[in-house]
Tab-separated table of C-alpha atoms in Angstrom:
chain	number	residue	atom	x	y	z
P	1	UNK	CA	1.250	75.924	-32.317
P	2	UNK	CA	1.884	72.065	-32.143
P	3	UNK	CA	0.660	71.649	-28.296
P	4	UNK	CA	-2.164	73.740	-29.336
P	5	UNK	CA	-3.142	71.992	-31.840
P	6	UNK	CA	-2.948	68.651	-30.040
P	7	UNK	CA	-4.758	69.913	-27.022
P	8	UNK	CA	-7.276	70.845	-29.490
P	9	UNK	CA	-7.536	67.512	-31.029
P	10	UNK	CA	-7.701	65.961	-27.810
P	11	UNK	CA	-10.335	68.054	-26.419
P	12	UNK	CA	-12.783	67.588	-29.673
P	13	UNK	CA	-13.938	64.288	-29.000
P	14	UNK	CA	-15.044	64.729	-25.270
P	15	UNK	CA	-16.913	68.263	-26.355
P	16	UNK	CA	-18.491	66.077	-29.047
P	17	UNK	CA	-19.108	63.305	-27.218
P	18	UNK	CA	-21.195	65.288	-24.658
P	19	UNK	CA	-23.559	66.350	-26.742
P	20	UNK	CA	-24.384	62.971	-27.405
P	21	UNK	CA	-24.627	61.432	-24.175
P	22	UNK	CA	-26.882	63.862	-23.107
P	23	UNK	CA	-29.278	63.492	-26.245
P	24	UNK	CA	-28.925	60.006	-25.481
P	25	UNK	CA	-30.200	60.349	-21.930
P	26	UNK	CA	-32.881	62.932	-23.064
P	27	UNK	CA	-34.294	59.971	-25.573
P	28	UNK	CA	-34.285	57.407	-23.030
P	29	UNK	CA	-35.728	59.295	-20.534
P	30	UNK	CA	-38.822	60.520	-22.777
P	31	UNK	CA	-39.451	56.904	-23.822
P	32	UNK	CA	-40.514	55.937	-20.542
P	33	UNK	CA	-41.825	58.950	-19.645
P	34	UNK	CA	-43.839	58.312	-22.888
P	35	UNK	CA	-44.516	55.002	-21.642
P	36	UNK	CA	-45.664	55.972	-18.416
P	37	UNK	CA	-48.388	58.844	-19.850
P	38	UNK	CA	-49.568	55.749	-22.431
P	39	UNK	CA	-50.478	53.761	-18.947
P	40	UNK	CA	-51.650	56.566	-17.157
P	41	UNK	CA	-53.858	57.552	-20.356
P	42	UNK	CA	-55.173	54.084	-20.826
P	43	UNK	CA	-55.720	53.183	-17.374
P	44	UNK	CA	-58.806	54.521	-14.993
P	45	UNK	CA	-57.658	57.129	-12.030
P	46	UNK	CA	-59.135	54.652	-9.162
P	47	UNK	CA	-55.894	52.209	-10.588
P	48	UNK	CA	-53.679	54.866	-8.798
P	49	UNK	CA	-55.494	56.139	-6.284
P	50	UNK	CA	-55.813	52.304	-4.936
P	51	UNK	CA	-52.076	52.242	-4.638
P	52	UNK	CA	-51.869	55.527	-2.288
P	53	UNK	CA	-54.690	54.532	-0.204
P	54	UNK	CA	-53.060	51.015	0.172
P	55	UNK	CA	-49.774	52.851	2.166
P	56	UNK	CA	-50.188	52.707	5.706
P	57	UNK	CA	-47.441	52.643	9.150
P	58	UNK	CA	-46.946	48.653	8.812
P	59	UNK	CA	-46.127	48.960	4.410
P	60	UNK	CA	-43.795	51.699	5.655
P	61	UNK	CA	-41.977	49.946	7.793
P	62	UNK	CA	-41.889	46.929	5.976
P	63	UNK	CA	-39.900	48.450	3.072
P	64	UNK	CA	-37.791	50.018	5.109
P	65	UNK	CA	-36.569	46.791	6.703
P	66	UNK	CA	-36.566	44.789	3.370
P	67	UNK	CA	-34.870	47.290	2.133
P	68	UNK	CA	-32.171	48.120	4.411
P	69	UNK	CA	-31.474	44.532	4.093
P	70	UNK	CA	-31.175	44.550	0.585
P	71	UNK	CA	-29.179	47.629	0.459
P	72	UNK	CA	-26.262	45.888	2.734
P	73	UNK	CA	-26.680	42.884	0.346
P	74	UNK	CA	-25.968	45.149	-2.226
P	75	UNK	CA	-23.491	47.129	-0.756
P	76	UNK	CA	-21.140	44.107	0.114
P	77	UNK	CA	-21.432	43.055	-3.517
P	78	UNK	CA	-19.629	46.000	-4.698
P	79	UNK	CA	-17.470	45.956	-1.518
P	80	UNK	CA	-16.320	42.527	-3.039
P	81	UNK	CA	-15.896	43.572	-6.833
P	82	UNK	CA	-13.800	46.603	-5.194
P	83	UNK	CA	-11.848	45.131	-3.245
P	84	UNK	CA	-11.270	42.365	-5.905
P	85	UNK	CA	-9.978	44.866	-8.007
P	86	UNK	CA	-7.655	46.131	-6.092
P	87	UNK	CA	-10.068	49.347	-4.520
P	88	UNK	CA	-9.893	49.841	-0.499
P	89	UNK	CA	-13.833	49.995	0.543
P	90	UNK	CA	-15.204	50.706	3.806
P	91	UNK	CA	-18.413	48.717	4.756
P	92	UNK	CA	-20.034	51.551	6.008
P	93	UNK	CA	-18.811	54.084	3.389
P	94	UNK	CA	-20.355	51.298	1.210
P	95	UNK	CA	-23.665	51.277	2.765
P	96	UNK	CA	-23.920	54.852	2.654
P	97	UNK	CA	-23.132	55.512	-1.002
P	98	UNK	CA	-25.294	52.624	-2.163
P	99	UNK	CA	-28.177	54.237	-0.129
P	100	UNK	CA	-27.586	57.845	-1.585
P	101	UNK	CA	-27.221	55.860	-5.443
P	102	UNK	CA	-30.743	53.990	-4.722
P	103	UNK	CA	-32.067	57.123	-3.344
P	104	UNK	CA	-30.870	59.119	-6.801
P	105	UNK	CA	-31.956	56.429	-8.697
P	106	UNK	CA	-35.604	56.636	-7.876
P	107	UNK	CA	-36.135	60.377	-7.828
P	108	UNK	CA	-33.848	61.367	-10.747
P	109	UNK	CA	-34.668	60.177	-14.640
P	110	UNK	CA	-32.809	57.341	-16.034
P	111	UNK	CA	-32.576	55.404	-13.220
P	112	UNK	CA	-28.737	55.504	-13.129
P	113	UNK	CA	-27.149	58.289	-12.025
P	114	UNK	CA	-27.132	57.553	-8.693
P	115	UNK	CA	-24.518	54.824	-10.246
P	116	UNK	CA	-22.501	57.409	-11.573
P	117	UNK	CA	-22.477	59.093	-8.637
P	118	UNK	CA	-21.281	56.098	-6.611
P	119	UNK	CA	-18.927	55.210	-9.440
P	120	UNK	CA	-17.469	58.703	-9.649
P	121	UNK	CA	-17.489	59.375	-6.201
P	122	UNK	CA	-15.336	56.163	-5.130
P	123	UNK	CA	-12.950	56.737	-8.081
P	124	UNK	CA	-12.234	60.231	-7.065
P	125	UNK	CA	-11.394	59.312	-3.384
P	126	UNK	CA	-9.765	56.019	-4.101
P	127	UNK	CA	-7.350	57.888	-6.494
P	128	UNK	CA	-8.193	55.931	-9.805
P	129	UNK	CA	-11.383	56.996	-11.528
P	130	UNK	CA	-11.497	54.191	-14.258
P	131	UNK	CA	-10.884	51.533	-12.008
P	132	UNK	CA	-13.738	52.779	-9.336
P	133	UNK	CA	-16.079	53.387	-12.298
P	134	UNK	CA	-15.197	49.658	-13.765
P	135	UNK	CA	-16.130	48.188	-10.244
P	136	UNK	CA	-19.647	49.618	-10.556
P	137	UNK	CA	-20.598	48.858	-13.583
P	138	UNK	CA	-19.180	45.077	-12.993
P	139	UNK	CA	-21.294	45.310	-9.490
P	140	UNK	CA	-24.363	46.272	-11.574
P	141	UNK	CA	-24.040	43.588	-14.634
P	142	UNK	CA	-23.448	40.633	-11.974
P	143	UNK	CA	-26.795	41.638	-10.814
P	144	UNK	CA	-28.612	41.917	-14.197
P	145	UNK	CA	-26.873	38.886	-15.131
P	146	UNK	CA	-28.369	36.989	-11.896
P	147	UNK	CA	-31.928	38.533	-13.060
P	148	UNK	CA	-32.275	37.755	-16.656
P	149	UNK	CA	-30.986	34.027	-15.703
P	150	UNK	CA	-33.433	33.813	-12.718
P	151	UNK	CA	-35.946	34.993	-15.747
P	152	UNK	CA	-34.927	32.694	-18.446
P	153	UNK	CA	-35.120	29.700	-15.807
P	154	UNK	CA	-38.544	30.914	-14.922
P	155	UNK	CA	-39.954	30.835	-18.840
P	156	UNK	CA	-40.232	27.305	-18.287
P	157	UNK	CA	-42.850	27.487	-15.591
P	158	UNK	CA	-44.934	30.359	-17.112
P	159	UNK	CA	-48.075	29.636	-18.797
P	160	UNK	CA	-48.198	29.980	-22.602
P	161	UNK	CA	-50.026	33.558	-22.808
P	162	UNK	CA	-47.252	34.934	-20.831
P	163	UNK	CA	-44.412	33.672	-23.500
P	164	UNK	CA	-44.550	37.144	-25.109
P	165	UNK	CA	-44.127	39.685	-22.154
P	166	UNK	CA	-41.526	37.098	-20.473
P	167	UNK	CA	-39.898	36.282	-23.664
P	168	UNK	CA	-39.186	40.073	-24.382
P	169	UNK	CA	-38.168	41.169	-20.835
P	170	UNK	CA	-35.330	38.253	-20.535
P	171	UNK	CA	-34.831	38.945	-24.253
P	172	UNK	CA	-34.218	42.673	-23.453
P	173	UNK	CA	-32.011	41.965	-20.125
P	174	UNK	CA	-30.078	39.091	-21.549
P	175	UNK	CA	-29.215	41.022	-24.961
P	176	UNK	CA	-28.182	43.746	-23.241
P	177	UNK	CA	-25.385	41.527	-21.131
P	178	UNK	CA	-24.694	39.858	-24.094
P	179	UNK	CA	-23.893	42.880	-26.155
P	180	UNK	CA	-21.579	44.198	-24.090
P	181	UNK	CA	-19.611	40.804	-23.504
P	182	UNK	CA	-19.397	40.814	-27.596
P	183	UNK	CA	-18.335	44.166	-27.772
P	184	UNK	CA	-15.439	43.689	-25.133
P	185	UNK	CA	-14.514	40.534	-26.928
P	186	UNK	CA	-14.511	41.796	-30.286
P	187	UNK	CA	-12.695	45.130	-29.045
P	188	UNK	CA	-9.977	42.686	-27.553
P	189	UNK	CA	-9.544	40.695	-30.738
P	190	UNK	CA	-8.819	43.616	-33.010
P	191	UNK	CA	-7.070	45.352	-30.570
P	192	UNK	CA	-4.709	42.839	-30.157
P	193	UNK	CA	-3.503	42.636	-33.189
P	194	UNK	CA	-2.797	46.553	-33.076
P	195	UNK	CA	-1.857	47.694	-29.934
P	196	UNK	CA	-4.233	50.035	-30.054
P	197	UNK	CA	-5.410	52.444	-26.521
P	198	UNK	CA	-8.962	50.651	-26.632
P	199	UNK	CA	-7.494	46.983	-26.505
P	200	UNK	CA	-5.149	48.756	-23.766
P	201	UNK	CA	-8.276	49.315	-21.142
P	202	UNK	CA	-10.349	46.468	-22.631
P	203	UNK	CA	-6.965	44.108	-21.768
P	204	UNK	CA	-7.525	45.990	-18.112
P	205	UNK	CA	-11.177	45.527	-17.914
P	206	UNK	CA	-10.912	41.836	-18.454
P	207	UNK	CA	-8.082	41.900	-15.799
P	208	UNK	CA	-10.786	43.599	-13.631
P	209	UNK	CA	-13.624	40.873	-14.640
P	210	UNK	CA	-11.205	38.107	-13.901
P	211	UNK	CA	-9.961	39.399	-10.287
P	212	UNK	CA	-13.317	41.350	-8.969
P	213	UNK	CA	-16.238	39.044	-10.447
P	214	UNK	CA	-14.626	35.665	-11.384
P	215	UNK	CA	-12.175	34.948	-8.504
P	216	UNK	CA	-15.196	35.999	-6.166
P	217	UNK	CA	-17.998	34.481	-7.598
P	218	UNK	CA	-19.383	32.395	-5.148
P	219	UNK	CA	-20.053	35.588	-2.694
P	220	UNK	CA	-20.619	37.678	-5.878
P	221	UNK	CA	-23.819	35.470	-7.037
P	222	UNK	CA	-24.805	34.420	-3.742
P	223	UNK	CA	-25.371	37.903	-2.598
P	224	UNK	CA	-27.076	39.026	-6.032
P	225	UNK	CA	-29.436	36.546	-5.242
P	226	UNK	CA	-30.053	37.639	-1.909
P	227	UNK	CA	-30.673	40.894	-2.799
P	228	UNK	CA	-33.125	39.871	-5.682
P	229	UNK	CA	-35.126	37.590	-3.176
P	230	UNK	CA	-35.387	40.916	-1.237
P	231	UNK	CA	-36.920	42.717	-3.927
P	232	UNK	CA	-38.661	40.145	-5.223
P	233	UNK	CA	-40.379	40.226	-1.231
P	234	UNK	CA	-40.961	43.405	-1.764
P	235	UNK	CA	-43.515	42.998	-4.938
P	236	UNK	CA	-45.169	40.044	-3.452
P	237	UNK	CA	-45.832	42.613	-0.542
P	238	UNK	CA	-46.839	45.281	-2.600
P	239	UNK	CA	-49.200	42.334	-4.666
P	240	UNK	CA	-50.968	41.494	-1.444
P	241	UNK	CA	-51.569	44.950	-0.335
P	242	UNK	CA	-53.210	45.424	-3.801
P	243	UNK	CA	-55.954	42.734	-2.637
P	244	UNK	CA	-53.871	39.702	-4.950
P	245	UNK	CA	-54.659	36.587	-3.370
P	246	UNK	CA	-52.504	34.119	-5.742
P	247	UNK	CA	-50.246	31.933	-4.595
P	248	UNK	CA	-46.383	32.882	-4.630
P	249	UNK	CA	-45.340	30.309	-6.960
P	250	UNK	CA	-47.710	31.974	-9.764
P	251	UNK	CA	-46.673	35.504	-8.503
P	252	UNK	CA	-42.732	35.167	-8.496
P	253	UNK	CA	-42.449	35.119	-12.582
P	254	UNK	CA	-44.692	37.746	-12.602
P	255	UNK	CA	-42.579	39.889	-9.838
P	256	UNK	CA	-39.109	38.675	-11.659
P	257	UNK	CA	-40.453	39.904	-15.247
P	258	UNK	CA	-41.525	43.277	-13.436
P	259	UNK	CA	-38.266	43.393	-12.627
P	260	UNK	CA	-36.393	42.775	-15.463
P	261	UNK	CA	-38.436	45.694	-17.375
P	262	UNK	CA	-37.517	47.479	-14.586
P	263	UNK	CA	-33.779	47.375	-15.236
P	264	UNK	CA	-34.494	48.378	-18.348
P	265	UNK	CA	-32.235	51.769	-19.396
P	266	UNK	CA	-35.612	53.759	-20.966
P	267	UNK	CA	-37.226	54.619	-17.649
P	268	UNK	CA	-38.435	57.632	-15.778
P	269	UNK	CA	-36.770	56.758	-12.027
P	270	UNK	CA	-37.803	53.048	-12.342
P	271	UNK	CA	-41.292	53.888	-13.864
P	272	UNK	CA	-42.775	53.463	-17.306
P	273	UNK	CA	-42.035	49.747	-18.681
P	274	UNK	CA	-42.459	48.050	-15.906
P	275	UNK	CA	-45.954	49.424	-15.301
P	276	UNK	CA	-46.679	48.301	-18.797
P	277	UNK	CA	-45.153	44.515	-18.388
P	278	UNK	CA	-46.690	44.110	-15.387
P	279	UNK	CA	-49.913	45.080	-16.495
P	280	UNK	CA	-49.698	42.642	-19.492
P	281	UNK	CA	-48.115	39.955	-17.541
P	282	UNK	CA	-51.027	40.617	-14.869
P	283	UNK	CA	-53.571	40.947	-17.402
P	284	UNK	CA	-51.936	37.327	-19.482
P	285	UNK	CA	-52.072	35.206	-16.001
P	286	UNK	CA	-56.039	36.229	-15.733
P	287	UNK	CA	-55.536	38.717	-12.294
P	288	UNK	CA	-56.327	41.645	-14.264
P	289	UNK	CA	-53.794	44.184	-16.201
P	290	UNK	CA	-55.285	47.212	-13.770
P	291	UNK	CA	-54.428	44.959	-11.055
P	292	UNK	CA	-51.050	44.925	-12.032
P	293	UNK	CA	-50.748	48.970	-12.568
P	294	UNK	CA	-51.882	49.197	-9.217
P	295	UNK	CA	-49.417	46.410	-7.651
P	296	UNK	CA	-46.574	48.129	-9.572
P	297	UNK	CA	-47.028	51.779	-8.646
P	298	UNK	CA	-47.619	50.080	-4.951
P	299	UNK	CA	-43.877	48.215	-5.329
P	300	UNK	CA	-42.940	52.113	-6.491
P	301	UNK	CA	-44.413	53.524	-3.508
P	302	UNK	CA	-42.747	50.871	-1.212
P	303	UNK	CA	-39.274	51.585	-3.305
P	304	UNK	CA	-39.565	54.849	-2.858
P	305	UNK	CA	-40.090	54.252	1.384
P	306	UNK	CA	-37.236	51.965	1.582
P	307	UNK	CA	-34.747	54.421	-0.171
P	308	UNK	CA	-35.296	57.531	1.964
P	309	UNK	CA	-32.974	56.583	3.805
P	310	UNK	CA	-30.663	58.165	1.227
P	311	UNK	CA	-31.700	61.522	1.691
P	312	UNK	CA	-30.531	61.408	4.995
P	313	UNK	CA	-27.059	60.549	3.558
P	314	UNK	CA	-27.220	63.312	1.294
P	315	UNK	CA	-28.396	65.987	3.532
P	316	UNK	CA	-25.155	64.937	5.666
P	317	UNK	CA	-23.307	65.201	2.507
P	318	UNK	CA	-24.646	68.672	1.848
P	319	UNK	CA	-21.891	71.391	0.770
P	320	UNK	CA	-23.205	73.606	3.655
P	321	UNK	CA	-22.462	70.808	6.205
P	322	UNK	CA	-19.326	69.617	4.272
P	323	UNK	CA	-18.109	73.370	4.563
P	324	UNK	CA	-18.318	73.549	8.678
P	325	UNK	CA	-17.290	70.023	8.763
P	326	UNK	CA	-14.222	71.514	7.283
P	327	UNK	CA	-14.074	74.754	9.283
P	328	UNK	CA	-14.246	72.505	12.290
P	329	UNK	CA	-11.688	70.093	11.396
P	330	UNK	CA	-9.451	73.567	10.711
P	331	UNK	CA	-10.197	74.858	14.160
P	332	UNK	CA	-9.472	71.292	15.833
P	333	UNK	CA	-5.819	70.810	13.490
P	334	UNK	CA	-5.378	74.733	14.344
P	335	UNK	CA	-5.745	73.530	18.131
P	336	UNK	CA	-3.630	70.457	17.707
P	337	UNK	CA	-0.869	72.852	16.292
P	338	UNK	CA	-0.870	74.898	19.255
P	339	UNK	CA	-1.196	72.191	22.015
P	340	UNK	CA	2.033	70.588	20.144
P	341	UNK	CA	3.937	73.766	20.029
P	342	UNK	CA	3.515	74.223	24.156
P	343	UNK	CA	6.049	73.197	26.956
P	344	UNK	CA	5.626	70.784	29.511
P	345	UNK	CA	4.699	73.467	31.352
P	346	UNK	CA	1.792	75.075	28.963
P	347	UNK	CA	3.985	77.914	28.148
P	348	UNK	CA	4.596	78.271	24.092
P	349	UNK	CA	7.767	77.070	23.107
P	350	UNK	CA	7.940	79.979	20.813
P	351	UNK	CA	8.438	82.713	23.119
P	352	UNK	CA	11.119	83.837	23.502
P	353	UNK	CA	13.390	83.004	26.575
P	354	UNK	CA	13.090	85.282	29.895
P	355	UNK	CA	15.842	87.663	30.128
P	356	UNK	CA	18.648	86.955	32.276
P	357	UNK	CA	18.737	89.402	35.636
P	358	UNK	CA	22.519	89.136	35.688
P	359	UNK	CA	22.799	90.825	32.536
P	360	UNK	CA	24.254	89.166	29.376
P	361	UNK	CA	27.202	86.649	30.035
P	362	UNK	CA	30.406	88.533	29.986
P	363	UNK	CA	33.525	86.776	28.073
């Protein structure tokens, strides 16, 4: 009666809680999606149809090289926030799960659960789930943190009728860092004074933020801003394709506030808000807001190119292939058995020995 009891009130939160995380997810997707129809709706067809015409062989391979290289940028970020954390990471295991999480990313709503994926995924096989779920979301706040400061730095050298759009992207990114830092901080401090389970993991988060972000920071920021150079490459193709003949220095705020809408967590696979920011930050700098649509769903296109590469990864990954991957590996330890089990001769050590033509020894 006790244990059941207990199991029961263990097991009410999480079939409470799920409930909610889902609604959550539901609301967040339908904002952007709502977002997205309100461009769509406001916007003329040709401001789409623009985009898809602009797609040719040299776009196509031009995303895929920018982003293979930012992928691997990527990639040995959260190799270094793993492995700062105490989490064994293969490079190429890296690569590959950072290529299926972009790929899930961009086809699936909310724009994150390839991240949970990754994060689950590496926890599961590395034998401790919080700890491979902490090193992904550390991985992904280094590299909003880079952003909204890259943002915030480049307020300064926007004109004054972009102040609103820029000053409520970096507003959005940086309050969303800065939330969670207050939470964790707050959560420590009256933790502490209880001993409580949640100042528990918050005392081994911070542990984690100290050893996997801190003690590495140098690589940790360095690639971040690699990888966001990358993307930010990416727009500026995307802007040119779109006929924008600007200079880069009055394009890069525009491409970094893009981006920061982007991150935003009320999306529909990346799209939605930053179709609308770009169009007002587009439409604020004098290039046109339709422009912008069109150079946005263009960088959506291109973002969509350089992540295929994912789907390869998760066709290999398929249960189908993971299944006679396993037969296979049965049939080759089966094998292994067998050869290990035979004479130096070939002959199976388990047979029994050949009678003896004498007849049995005699005493």
């Amino acid at each position: 009666m006790t244990a059941t009891t207990a199991r029961g009130t263990r097991e009410g939160p999480r079939t409470g809680g799920a409930p909610s995380r889902r609604w959550r997810v539901w609301a967040r997707t339908s904002a952007g999606a709502a977002i997205l129809a309100a461009v769509v709706w406001w916007f003329p067809g040709g401001t789409f149809t623009d985009a898809f015409s602009a797609v040719g062989a040299g776009p196509v391979l031009t995303a895929l090289g920018i982003g293979a290289a930012t992928t691997v940028l990527c990639a040995c970020r959260w190799r270094e926030v793993a492995l700062g954390v105490g989490l064994r990471l293969p490079f190429r295991r890296a690569v590959a799960d950072y290529y299926l999480s972009v790929f899930l990313n961009a086809v699936l709503p909310a724009g994150v659960l390839g991240d949970v994926n990754r994060a689950v995924g590496h926890g599961r096989s590395s034998g401790d789930l919080g700890r491979g779920v902490r090193a992904v979301v550390l991985e992904r706040m280094v590299g909003q943190a880079v952003l909204a400061a890259t943002g915030a730095a480049l307020l300064l050298a926007l004109p004054a009728a972009l102040l609103g759009p820029g000053l409520w992207a970096v507003g959005a990114a940086s309050g969303s860092v800065a939330a969670v830092a207050l939470a964790a901080a707050f959560g420590l401090r009256a933790g502490r004074a209880r001993g409580t389970r949640w100042w528990r993991a918050l005392r081994t988060a911070a542990a984690d933020v100290r050893s996997g972000v801190f003690a590495r920071w140098p690589r940790v920021v360095l690639l971040s801003a690699a990888a966001l150079a990358g993307h930010v490459t990416l727009f500026a193709v995307a802007a040119r394709l779109a006929g924008v003949t600007a200079p880069v220095q009055q394009l890069v705020p525009l491409v970094v506030l893009a981006l920061l809408a982007m991150s935003l967590p009320v999306n529909v696979g990346g799209w939605g808000p930053r179709e609308a920011v770009t169009a007002l930050a587009f439409g604020a700098a004098g290039l046109g807001a339709a422009t912008g649509v069109t150079v946005s769903v263009l960088y959506g296109l291109l973002s969509l190119v350089a992540a295929l590469p994912g789907a390869a990864v998760l066709v290999s990954r398929s249960p189908l292939r993971l299944r006679a991957r396993g037969r296979t590996g049965t049939r080759a330890r089966t094998c292994a058995g067998a050869a290990t089990a035979r004479g130096p001769g070939g002959v199976m050590n388990s047979l029994p020995p050949p009678p003896n033509p004498a007849g049995p020894e005699r005493r």
